CSV table of C-alpha atoms in Angstrom, one decimal:
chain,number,residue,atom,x,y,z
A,1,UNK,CA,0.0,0.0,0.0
A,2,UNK,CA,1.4,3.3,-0.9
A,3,UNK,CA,0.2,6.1,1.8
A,4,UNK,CA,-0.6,9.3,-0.3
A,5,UNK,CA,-2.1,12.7,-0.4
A,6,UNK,CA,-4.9,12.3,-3.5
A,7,UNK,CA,-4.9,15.2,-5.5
A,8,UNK,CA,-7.6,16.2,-8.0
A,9,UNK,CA,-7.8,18.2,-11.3
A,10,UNK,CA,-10.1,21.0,-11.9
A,11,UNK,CA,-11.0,22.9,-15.2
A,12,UNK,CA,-9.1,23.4,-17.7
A,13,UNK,CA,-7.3,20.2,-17.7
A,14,UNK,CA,-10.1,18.5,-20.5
A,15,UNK,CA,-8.6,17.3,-23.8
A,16,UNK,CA,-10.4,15.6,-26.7
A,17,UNK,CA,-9.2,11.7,-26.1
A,18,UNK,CA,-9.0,11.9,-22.5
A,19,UNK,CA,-10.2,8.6,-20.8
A,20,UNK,CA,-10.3,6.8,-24.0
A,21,UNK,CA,-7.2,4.7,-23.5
A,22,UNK,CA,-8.6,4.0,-19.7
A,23,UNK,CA,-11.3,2.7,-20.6
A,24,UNK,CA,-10.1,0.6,-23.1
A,25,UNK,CA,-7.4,-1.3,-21.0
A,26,UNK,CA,-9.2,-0.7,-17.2
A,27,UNK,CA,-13.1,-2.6,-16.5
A,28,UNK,CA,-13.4,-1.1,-13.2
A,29,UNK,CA,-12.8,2.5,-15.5
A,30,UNK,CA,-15.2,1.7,-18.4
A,31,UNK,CA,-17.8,1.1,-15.4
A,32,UNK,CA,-17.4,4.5,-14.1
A,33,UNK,CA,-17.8,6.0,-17.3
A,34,UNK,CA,-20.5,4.2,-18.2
A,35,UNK,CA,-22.0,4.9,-14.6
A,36,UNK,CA,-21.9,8.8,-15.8
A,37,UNK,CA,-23.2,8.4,-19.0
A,38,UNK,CA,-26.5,6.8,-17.5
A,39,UNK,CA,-26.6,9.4,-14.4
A,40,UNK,CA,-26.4,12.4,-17.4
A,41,UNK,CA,-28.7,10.8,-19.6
A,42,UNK,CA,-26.1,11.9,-22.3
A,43,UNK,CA,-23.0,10.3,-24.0
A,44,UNK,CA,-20.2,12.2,-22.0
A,45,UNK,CA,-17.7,9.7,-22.4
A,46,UNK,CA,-18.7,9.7,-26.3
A,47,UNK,CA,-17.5,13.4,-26.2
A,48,UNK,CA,-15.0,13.5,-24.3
A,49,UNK,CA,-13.4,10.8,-26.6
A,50,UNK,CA,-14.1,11.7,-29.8
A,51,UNK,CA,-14.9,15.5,-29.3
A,52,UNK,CA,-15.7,18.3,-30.5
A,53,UNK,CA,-13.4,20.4,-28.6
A,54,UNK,CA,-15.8,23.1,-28.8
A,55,UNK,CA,-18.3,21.1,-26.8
A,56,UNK,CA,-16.2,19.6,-24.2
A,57,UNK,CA,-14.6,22.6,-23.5
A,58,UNK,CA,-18.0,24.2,-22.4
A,59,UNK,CA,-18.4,24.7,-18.7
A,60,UNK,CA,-21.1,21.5,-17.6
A,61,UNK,CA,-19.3,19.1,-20.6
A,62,UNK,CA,-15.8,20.1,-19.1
A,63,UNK,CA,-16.2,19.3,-15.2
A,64,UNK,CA,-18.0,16.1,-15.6
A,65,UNK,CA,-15.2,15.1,-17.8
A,66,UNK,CA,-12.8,15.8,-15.9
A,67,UNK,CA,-14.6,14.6,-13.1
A,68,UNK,CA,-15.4,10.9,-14.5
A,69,UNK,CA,-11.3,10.8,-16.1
A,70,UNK,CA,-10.7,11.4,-12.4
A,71,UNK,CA,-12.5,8.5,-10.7
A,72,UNK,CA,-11.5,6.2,-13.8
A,73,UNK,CA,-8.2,6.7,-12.5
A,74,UNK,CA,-8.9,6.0,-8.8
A,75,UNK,CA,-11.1,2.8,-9.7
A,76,UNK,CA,-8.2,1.2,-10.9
A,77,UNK,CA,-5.6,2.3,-8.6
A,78,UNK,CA,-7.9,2.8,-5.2
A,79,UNK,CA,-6.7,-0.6,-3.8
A,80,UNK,CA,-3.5,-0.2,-3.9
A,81,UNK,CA,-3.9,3.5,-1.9
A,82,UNK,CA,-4.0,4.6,1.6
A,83,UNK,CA,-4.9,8.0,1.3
A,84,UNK,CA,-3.7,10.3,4.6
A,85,UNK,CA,-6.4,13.2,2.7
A,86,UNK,CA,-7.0,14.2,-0.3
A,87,UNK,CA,-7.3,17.5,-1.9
A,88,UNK,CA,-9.1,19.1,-5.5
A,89,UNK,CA,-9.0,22.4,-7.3
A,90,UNK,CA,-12.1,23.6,-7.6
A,91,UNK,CA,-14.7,21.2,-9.3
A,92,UNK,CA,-11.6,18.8,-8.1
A,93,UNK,CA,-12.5,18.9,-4.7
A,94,UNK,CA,-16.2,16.8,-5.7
A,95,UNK,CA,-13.5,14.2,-7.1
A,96,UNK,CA,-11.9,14.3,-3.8
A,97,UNK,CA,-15.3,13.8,-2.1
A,98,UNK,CA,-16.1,10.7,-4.4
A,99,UNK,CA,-12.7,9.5,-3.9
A,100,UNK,CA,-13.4,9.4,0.0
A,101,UNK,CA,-16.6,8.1,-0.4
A,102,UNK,CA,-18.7,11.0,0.6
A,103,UNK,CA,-20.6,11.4,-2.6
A,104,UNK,CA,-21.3,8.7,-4.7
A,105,UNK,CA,-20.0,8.7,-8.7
A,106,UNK,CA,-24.0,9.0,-10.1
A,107,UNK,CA,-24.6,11.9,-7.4
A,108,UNK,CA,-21.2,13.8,-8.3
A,109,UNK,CA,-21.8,13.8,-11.4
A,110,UNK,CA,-25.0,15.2,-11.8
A,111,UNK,CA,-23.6,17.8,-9.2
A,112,UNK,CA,-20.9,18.7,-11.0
A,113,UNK,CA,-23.1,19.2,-14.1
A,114,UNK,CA,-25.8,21.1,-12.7
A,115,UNK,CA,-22.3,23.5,-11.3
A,116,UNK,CA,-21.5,24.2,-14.5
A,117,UNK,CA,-24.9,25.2,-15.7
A,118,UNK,CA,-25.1,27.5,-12.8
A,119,UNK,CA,-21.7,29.2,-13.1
A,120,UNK,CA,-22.8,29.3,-17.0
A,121,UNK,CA,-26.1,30.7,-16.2
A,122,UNK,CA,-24.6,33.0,-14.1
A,123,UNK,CA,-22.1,34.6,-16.1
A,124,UNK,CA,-24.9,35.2,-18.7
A,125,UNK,CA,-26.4,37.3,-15.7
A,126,UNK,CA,-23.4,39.4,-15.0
A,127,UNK,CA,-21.0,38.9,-17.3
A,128,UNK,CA,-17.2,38.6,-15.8
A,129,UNK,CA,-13.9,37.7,-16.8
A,130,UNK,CA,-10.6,36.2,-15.0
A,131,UNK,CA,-6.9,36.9,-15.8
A,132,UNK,CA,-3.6,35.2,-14.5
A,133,UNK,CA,-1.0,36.9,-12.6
A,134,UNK,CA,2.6,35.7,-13.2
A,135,UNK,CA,5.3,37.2,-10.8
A,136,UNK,CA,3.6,39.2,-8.0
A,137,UNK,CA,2.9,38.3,-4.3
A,138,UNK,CA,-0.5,37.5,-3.5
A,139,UNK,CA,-0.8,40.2,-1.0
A,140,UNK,CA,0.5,43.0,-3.9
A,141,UNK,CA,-2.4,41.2,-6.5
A,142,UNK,CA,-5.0,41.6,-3.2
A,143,UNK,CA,-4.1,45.5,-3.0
A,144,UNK,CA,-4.2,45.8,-6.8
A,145,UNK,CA,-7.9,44.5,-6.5
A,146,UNK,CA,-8.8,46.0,-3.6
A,147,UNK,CA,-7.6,49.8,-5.6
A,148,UNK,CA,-9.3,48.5,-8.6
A,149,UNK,CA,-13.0,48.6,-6.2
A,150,UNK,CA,-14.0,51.7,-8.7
A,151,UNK,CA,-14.6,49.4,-11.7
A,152,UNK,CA,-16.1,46.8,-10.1
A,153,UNK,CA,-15.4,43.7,-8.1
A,154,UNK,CA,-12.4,42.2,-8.4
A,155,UNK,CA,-10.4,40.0,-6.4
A,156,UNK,CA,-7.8,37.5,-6.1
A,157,UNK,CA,-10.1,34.0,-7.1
A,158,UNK,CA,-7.1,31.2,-7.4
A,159,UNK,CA,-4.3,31.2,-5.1
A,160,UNK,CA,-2.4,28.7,-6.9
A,161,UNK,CA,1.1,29.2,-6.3
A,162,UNK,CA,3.8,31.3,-5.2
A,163,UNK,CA,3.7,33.9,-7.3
A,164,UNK,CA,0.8,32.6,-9.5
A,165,UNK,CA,-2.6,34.4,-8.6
A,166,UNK,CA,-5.7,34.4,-10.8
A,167,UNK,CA,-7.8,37.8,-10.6
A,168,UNK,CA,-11.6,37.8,-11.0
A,169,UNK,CA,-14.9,39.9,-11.4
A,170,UNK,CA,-16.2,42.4,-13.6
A,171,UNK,CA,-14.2,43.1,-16.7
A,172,UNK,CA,-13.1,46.9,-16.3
A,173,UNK,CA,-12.1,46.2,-12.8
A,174,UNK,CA,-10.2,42.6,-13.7
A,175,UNK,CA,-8.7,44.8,-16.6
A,176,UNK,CA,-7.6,47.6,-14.9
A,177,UNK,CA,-6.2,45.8,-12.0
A,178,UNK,CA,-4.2,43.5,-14.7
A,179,UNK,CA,-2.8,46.8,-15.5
A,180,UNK,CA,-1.9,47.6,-12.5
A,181,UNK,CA,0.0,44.6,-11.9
A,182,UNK,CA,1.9,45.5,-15.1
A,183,UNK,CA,2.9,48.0,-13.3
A,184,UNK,CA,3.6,46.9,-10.6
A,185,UNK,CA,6.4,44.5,-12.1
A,186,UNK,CA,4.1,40.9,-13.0
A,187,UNK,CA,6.1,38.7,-15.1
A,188,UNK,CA,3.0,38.1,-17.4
A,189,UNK,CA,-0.7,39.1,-16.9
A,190,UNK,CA,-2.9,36.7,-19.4
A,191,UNK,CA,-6.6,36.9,-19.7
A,192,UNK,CA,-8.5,33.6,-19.4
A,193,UNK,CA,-10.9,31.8,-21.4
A,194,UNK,CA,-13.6,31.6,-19.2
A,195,UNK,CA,-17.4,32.0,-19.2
A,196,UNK,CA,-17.9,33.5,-15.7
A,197,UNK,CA,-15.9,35.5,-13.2
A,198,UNK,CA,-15.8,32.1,-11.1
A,199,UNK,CA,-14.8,32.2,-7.0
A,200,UNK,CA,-15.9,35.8,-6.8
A,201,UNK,CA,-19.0,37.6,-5.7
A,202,UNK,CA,-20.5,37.7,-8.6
A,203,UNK,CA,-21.2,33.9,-8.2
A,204,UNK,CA,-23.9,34.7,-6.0
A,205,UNK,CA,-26.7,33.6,-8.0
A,206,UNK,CA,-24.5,30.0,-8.6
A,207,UNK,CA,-24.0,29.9,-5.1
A,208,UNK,CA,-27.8,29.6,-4.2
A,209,UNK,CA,-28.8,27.4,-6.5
A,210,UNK,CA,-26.0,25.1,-6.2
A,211,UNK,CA,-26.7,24.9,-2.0
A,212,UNK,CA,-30.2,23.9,-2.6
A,213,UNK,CA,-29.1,21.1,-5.0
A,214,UNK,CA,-26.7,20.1,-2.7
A,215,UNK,CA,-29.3,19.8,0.4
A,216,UNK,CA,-31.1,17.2,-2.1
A,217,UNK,CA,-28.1,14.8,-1.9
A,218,UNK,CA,-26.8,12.6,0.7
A,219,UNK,CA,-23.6,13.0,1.6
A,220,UNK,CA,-21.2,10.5,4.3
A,221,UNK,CA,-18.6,11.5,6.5
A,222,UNK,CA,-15.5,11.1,4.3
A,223,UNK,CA,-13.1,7.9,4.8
A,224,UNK,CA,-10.2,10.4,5.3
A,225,UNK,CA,-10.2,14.0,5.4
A,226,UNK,CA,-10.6,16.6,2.1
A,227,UNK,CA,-8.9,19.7,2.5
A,228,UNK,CA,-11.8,22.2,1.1
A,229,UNK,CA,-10.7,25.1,-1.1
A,230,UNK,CA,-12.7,27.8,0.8
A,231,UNK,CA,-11.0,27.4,4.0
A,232,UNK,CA,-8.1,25.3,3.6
A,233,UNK,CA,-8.6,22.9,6.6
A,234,UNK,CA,-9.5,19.4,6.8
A,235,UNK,CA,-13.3,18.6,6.6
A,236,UNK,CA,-14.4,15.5,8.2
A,237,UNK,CA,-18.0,15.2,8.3
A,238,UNK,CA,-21.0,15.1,5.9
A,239,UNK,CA,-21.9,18.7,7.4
A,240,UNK,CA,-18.5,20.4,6.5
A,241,UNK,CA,-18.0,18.5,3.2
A,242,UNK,CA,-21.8,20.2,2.1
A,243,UNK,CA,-21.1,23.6,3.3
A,244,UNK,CA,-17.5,23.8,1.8
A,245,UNK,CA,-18.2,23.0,-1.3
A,246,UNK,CA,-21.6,25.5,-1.7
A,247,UNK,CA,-18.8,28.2,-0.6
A,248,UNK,CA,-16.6,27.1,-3.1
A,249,UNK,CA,-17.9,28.8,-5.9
A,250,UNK,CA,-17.8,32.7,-4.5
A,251,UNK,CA,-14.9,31.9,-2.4
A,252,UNK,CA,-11.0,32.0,-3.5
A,253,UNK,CA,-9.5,28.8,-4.2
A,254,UNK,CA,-6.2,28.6,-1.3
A,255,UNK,CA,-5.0,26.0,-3.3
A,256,UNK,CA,-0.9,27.2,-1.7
A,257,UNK,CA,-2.9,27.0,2.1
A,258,UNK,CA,-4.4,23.8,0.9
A,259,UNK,CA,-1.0,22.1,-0.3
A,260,UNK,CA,0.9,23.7,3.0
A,261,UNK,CA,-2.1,22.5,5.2
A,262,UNK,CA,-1.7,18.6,3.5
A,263,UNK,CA,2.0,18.7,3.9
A,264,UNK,CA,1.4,19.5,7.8
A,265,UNK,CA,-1.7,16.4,8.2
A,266,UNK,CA,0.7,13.7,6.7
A,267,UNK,CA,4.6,12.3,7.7
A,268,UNK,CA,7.6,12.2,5.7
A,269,UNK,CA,7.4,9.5,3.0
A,270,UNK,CA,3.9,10.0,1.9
A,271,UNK,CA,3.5,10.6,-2.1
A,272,UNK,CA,1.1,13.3,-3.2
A,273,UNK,CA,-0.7,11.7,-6.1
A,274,UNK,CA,-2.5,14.0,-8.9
A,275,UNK,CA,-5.5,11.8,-10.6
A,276,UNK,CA,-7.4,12.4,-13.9
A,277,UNK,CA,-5.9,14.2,-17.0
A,278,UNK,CA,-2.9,16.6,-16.9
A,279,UNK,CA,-0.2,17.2,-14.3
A,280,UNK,CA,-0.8,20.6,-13.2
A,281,UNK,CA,-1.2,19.9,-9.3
A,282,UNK,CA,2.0,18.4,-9.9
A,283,UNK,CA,3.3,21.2,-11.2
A,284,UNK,CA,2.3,23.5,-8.4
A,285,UNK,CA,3.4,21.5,-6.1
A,286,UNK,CA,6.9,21.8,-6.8
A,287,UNK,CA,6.6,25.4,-6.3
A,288,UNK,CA,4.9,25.3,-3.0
A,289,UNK,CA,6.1,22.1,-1.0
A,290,UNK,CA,9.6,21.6,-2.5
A,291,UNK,CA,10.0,18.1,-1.3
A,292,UNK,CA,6.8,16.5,-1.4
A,293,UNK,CA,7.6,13.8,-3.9
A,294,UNK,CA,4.5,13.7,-6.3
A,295,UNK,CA,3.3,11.8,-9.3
A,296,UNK,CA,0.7,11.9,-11.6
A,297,UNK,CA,-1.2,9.7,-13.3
A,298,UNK,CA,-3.5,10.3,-16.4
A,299,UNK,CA,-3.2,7.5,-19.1
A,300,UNK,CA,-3.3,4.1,-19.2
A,301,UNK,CA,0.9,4.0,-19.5
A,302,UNK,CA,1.0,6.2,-15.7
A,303,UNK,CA,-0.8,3.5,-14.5
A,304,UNK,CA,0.7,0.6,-15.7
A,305,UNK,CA,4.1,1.7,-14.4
A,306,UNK,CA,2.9,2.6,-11.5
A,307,UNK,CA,1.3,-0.4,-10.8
A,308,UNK,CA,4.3,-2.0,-11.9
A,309,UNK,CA,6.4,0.2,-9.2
A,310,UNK,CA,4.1,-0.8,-6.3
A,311,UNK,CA,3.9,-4.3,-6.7
């Protein structure tokens, strides 16, 4: 058994093909795609596989994707786990959930669909943008947005890594606080494609639709604690797991707190494993604990070695 820290993907990582070879090689990973095509009622996995791009990449296509490449992964490798926690960037942290068995696959999903379609709906509503910050201190980004109040909301949404910070709201204030970081020395300041100004206020509307869908769905205490996104501590119960992740959505994502906080629940020799398609928890790892040792798996190749590696 390995003892690990589970880490979970969030938007952004979808790619036409993803899954594909998974559930080719993996039964216990066909039958959690399959179990999300029937919760859906649509043929995600289809998509996902075969495309188009343009469709996947829309919000409610994208984080069931990534959501069921995810727990294709864990199916096959869960046995061979002992998770200390576990941990998810944004929609991640429903993977991370599902991982611990606090929601079950069906019930994420449709969760993580009906997310989207809020956050879409919402953006329609108000209309906001995000932008990455490359190069600035956190606490220099949270001035920037805090000077910026005259345009709008803004704020510092993502938290990602040292030096990485993700700016949301309304688009004169997001824009005018990018140029301020310009100023202000950032490295690079790169507007995002996104459909919504996503972890800031103007989630609101999201926010209360998304906490009455999740009071319709049971929810366990989780078989090892999920660092939540909002807060950055451990949640342990049904209770916290519910609340955390309706706060997610107007909240920032402390993903450095999160990683920091993980580090402290867990001992020396304990890998920090990234599931599900990409390897950008991976990445920001590196940056913020720089001796976790980490892997990632994403494709049936991952998982064979690692497999392989365990024993």
């Amino acid at each position: 058994m390995v003892a690990a820290v589970l880490l979970c993907p969030g938007q952004g990582a979808q790619f036409v093909g993803m899954g594909k070879d998974l559930a080719t090689e993996f039964s216990q990973a066909r039958t959690v795609f399959d179990e999300i095509d029937e919760a859906l009622g649509v043929g995600l996995s289809r998509m996902m596989w075969q495309g188009p791009e343009d469709e996947l990449t829309l919000t409610h296509n994208a984080q069931p994707a990534i959501l069921a490449h995810t727990l294709a992964v864990h199916s096959v490798v869960k046995d061979v786990l002992q998770p200390a926690c576990g941990a998810g960037h944004s929609l991640g942290e429903y993977s991370a959930y599902a991982a611990a068995g606090s929601l079950g696959i069906a019930d994420a999903a449709r969760l993580v669909r009906k997310r989207g379609e809020l956050m879409l709906e919402a953006g329609k509503q108000r209309p906001g943008t995000m932008t990455a910050v490359v190069g600035l201190d956190v606490e220099q980004v949270r001035e920037i947005c805090s000077s910026s109040a005259d345009h709008g909301v803004a704020v510092a949404a993502n938290i990602n890594a040292p030096g990485q910070t993700v700016v949301s709201g309304d688009p004169a204030a997001v824009e005018a606080a990018g140029l301020a970081c310009t100023k202000a020395g950032a490295k690079r300041v790169m507007p995002l494609k996104v459909s919504g100004a996503f972890h800031s206020p103007l989630m609101e509307p999201a926010e209360v639709g998304l906490r009455a869908e999740l009071e319709q769905v049971e929810f366990a205490d989780p078989a090892f604690p999920i660092i939540a996104n909002a807060s950055a501590e451990p949640v342990r119960t049904s209770d916290q797991a519910r609340q955390m992740l309706g706060a997610q959505l107007t909240a920032p994502v402390r993903w450095v707190e999160s990683m920091s906080r993980a580090s402290s629940e867990v001992g020396a020799g304990v890998r920090f494993v990234e599931m599900g398609p990409g390897k950008v928890l991976c990445g920001l790892l590196r940056r913020i604990e720089r001796e976790a040792e980490s892997l990632s798996l994403s494709s049936a190749a991952d998982i064979h070695g690692f497999l392989e590696e365990v024993g």
